PDB file of C-alpha atoms in Angstrom:
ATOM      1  CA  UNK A1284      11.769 -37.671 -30.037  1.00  0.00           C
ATOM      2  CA  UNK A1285       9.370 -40.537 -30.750  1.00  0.00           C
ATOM      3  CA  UNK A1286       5.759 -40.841 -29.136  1.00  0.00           C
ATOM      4  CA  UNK A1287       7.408 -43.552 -26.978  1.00  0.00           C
ATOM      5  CA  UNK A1288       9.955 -41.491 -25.664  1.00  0.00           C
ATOM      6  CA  UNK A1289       7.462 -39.157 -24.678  1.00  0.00           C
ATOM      7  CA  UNK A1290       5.289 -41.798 -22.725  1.00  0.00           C
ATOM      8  CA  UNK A1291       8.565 -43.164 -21.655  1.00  0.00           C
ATOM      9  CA  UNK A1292       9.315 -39.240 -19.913  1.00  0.00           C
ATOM     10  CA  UNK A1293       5.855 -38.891 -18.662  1.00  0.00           C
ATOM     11  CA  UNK A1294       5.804 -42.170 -16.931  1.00  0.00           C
ATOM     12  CA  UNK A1295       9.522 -41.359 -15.451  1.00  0.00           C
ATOM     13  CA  UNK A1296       8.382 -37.808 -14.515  1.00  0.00           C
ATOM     14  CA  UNK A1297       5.166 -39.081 -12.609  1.00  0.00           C
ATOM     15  CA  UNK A1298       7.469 -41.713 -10.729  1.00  0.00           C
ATOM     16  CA  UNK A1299       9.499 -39.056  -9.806  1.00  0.00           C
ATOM     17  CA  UNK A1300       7.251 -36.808  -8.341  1.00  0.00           C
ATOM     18  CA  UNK A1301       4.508 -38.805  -7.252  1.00  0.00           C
ATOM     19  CA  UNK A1302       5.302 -38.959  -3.625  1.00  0.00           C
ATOM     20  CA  UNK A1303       6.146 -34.893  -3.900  1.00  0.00           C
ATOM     21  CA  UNK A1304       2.767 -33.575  -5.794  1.00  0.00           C
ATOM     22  CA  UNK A1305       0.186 -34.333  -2.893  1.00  0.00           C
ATOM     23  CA  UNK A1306       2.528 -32.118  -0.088  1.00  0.00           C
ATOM     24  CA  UNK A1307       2.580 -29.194  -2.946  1.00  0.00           C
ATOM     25  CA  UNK A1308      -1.151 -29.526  -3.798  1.00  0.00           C
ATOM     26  CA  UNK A1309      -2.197 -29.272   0.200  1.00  0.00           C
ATOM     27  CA  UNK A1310       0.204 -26.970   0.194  1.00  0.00           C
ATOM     28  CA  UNK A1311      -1.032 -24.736  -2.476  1.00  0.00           C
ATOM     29  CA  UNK A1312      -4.114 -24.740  -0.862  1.00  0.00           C
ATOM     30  CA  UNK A1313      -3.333 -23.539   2.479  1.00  0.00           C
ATOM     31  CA  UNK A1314      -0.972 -21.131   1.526  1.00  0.00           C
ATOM     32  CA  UNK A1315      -3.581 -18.120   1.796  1.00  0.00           C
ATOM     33  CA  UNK A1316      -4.075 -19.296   5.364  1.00  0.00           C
ATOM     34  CA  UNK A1317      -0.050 -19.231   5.654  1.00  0.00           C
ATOM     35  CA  UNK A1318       0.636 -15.944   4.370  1.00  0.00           C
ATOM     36  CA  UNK A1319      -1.937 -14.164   6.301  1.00  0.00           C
ATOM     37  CA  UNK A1320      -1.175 -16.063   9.499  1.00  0.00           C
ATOM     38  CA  UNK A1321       2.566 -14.961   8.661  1.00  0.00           C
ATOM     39  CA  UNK A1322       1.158 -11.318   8.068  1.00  0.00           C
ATOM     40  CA  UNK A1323      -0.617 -11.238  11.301  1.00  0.00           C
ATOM     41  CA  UNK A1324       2.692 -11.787  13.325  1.00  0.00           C
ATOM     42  CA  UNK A1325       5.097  -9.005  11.603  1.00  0.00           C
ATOM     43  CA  UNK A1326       1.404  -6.611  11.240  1.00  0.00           C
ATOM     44  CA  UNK A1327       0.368  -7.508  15.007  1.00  0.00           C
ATOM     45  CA  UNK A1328       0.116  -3.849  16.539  1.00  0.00           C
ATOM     46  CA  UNK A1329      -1.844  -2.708  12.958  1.00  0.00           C
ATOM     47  CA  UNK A1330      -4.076  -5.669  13.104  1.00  0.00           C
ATOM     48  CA  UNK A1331      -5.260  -4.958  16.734  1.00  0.00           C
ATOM     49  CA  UNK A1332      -5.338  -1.577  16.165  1.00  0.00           C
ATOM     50  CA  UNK A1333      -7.787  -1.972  13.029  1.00  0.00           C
ATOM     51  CA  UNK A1334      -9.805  -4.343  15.356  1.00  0.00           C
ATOM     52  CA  UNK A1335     -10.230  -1.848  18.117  1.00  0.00           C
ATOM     53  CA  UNK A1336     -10.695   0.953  16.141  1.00  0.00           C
ATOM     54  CA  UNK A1337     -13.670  -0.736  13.962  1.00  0.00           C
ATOM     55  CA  UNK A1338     -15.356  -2.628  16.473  1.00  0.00           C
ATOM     56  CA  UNK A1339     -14.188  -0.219  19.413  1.00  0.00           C
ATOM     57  CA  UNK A1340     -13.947  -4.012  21.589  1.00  0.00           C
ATOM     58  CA  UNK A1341     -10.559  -2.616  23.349  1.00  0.00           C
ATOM     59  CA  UNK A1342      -7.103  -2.929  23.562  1.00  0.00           C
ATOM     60  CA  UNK A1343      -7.026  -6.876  24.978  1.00  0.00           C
ATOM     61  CA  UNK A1344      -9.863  -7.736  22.926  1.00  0.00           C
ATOM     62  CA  UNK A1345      -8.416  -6.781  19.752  1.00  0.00           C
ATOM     63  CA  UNK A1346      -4.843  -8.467  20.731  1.00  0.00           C
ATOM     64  CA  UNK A1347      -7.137 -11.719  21.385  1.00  0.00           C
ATOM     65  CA  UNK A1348      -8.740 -12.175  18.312  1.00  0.00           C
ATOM     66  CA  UNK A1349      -5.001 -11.614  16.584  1.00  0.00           C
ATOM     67  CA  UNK A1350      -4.109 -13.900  18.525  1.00  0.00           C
ATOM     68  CA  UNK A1351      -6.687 -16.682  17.677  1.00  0.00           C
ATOM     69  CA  UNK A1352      -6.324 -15.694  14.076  1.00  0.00           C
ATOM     70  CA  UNK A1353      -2.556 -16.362  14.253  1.00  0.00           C
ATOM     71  CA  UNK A1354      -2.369 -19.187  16.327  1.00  0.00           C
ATOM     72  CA  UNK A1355      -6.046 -20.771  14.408  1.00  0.00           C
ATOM     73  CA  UNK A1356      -4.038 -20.213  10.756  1.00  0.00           C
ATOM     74  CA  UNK A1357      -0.824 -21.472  11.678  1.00  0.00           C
ATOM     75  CA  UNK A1358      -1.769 -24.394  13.634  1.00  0.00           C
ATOM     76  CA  UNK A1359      -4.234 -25.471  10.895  1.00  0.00           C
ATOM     77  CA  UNK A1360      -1.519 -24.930   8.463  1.00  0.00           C
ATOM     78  CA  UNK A1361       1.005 -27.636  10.441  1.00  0.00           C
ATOM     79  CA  UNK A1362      -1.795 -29.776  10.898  1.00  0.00           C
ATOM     80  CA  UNK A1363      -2.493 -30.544   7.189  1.00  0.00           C
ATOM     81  CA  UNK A1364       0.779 -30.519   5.981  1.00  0.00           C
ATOM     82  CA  UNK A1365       1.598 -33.317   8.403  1.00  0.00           C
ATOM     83  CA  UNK A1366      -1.560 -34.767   7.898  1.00  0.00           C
ATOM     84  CA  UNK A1367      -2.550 -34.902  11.035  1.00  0.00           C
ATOM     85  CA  UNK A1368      -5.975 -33.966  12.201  1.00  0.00           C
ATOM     86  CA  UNK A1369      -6.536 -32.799   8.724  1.00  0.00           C
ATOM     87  CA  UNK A1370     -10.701 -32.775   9.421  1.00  0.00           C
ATOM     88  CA  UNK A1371     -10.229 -30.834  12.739  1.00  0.00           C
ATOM     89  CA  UNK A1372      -7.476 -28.501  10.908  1.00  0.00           C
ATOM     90  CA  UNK A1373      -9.851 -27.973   8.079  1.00  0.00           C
ATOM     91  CA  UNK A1374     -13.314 -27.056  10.450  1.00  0.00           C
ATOM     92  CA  UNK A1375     -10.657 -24.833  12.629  1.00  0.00           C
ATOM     93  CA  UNK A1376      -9.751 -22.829   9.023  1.00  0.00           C
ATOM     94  CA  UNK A1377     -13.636 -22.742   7.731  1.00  0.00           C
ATOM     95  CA  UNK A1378     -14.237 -21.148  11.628  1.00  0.00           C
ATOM     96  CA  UNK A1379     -11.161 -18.719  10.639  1.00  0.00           C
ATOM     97  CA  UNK A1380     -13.110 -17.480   7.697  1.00  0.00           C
ATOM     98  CA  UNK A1381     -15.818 -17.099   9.040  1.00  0.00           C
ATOM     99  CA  UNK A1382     -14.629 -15.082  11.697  1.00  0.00           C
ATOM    100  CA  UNK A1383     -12.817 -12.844   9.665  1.00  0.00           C
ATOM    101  CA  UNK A1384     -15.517 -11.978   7.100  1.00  0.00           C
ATOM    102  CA  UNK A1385     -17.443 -11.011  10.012  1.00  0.00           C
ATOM    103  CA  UNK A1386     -14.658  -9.353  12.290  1.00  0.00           C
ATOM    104  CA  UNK A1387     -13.181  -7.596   8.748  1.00  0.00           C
ATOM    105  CA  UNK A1388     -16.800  -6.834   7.484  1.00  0.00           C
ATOM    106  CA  UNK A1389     -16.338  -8.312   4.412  1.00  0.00           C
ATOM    107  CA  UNK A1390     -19.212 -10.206   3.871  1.00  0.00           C
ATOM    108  CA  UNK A1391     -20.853  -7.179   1.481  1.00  0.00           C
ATOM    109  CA  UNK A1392     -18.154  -6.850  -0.169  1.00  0.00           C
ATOM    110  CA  UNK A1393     -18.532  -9.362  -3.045  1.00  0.00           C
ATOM    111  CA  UNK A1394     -15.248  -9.640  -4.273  1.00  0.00           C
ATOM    112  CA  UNK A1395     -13.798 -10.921  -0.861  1.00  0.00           C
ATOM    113  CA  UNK A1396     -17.065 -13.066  -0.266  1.00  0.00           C
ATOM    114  CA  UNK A1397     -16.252 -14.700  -3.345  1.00  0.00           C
ATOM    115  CA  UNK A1398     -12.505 -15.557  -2.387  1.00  0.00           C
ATOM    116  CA  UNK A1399     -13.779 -16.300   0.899  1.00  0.00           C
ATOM    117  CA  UNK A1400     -16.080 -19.221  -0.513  1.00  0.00           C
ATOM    118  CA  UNK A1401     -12.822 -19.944  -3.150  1.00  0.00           C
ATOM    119  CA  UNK A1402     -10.872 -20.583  -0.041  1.00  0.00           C
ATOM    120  CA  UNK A1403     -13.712 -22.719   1.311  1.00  0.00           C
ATOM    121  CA  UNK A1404     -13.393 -24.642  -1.506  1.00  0.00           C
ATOM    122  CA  UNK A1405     -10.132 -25.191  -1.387  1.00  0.00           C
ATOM    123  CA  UNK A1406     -10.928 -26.936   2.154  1.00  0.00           C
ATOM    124  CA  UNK A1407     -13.455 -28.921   0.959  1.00  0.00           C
ATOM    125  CA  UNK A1408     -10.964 -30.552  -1.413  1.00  0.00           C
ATOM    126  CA  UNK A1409      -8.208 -31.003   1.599  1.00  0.00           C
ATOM    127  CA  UNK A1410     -11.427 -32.498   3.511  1.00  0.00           C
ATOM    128  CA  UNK A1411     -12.660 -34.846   0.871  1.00  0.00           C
ATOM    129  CA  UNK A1412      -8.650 -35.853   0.277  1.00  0.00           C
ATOM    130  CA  UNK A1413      -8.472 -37.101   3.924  1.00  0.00           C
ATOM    131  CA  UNK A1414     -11.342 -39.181   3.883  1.00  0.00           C
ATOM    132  CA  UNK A1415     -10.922 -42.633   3.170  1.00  0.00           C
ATOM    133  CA  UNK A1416     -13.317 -44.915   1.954  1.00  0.00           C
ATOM    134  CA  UNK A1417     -13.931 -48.207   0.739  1.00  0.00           C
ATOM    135  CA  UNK A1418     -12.217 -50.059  -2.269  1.00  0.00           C
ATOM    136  CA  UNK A1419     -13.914 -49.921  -5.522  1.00  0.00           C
ATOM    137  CA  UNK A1420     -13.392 -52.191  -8.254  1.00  0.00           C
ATOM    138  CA  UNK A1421     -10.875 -50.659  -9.961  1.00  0.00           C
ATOM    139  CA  UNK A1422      -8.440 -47.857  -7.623  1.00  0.00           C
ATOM    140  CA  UNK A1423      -9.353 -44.466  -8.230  1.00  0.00           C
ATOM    141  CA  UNK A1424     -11.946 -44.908 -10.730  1.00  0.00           C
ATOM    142  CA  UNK A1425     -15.449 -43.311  -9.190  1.00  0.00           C
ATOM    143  CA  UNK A1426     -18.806 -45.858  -9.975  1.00  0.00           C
ATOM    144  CA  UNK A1427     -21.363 -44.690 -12.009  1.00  0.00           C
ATOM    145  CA  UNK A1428     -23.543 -46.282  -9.260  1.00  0.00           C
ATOM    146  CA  UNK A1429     -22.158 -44.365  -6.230  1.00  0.00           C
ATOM    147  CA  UNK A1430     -22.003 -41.049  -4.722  1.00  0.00           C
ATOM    148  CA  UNK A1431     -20.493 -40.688  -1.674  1.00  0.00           C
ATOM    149  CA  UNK A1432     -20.116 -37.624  -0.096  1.00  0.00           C
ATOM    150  CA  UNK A1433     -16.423 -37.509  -0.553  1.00  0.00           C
ATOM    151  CA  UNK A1434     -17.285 -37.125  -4.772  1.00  0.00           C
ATOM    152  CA  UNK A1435     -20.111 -33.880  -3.291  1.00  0.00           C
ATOM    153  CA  UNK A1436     -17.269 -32.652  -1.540  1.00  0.00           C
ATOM    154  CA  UNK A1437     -14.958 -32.473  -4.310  1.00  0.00           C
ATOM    155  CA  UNK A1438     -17.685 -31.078  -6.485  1.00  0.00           C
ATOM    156  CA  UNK A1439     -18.693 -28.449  -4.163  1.00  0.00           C
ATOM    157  CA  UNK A1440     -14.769 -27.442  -3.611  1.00  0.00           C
ATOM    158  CA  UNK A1441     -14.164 -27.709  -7.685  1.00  0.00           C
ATOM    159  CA  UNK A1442     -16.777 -25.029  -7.704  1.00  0.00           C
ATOM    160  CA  UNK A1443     -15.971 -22.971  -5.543  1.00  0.00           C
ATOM    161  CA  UNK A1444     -12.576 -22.330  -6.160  1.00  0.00           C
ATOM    162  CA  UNK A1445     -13.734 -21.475  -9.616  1.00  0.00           C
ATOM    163  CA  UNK A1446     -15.024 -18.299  -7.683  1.00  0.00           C
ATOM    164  CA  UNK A1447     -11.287 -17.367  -7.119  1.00  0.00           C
ATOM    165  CA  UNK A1448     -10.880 -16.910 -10.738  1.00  0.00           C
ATOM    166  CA  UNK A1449     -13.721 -15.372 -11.548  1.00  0.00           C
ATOM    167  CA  UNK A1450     -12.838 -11.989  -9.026  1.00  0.00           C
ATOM    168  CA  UNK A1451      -9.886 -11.822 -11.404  1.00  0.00           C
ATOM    169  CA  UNK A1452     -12.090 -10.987 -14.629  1.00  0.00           C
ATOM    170  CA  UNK A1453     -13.127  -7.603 -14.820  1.00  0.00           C
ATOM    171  CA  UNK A1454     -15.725  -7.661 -16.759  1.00  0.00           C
ATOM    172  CA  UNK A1455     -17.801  -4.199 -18.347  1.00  0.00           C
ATOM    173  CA  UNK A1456     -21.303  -4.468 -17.721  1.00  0.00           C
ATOM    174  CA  UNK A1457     -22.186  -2.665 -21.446  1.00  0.00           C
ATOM    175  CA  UNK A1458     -20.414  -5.794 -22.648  1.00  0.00           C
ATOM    176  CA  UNK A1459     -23.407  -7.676 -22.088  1.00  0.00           C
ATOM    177  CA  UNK A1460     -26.157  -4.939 -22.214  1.00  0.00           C
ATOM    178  CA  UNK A1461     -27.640  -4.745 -25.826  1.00  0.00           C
ATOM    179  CA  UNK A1462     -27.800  -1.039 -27.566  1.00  0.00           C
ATOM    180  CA  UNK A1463     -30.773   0.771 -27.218  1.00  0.00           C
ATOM    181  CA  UNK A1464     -32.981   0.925 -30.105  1.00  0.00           C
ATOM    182  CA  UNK A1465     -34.097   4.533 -31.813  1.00  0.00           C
TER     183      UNK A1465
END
């Protein structure tokens, strides 16, 4: 197979699934928001019952705020795989997480604050995707000149979903320590 058969494939493969990769991509982002508001509805009665029995808020209380997290998840979910909404849907899922890192008590827990901010990321980059903005020069190509907060956004989600990858390492802490001297 020749170098121009391979360009030839590539540019075939990206014709293809050009209209398919954005849907998977937004997809791939929310599915964390999917599963757990999927969770929630076949875990309902242990949900509320973890709810009550940590922050002792009662029986309709608890059922509430599985509720909200549910119907807040799932909702958001639709809305940006339509692509509808997607800035509401995406404020709606940052207001998710932050409710449950302080509902779950989470926030001290450093390895869920840190796929907490990954998932934030992740929303950043649906955000900055659903902005539009003006027409540059040449499509798709970012000016040296400008920076718009769409580019900040997709820096600051870039970032942060580097987090997610980072709880995965398990690094030992004598790795980095030098030996004592005797």
């Amino acid at each position: 197979m020749g170098e121009g058969d391979c360009h030839g494939f590539y540019v075939l493969f990206l014709r293809v699934t050009k209209q398919y990769l954005p849907h998977v991509a937004r997809l791939c982002l929310i599915s964390t928001f999917l599963e757990d508001g999927i969770r929630m509805w076949f875990q309902w009665s242990e949900q509320r019952d973890y709810i009550d029995t940590t922050w002792n808020c009662g029986y309709l209380l608890a059922s509430s705020f599985v509720f909200l997290n549910l119907l807040g998840q799932l909702t958001g979910c639709v809305l940006v795989l339509s692509r509808n909404f997607v800035q509401y849907a995406c404020f709606g899922l940052f207001g998710i997480i932050a409710l449950q890192t302080i509902a779950y008590s989470i926030l001290w827990d450093l390895k869920f604050l840190m796929r907490n901010l990954a998932l934030g990321g992740g929303l950043l980059l649906l955000l900055a995707e659903s902005r539009s903005e003006g027409k540059s020069m040449f499509a798709g190509v970012p000016t040296m000149r400008e920076s718009s907060p769409k580019q900040y956004m997709q820096l600051g989600g870039r970032v942060l979903l580097v987090l997610m990858f980072m709880t995965l390492l398990h690094l030992d802490a004598s790795f980095f320590s030098q030996p004592s001297q005797q």
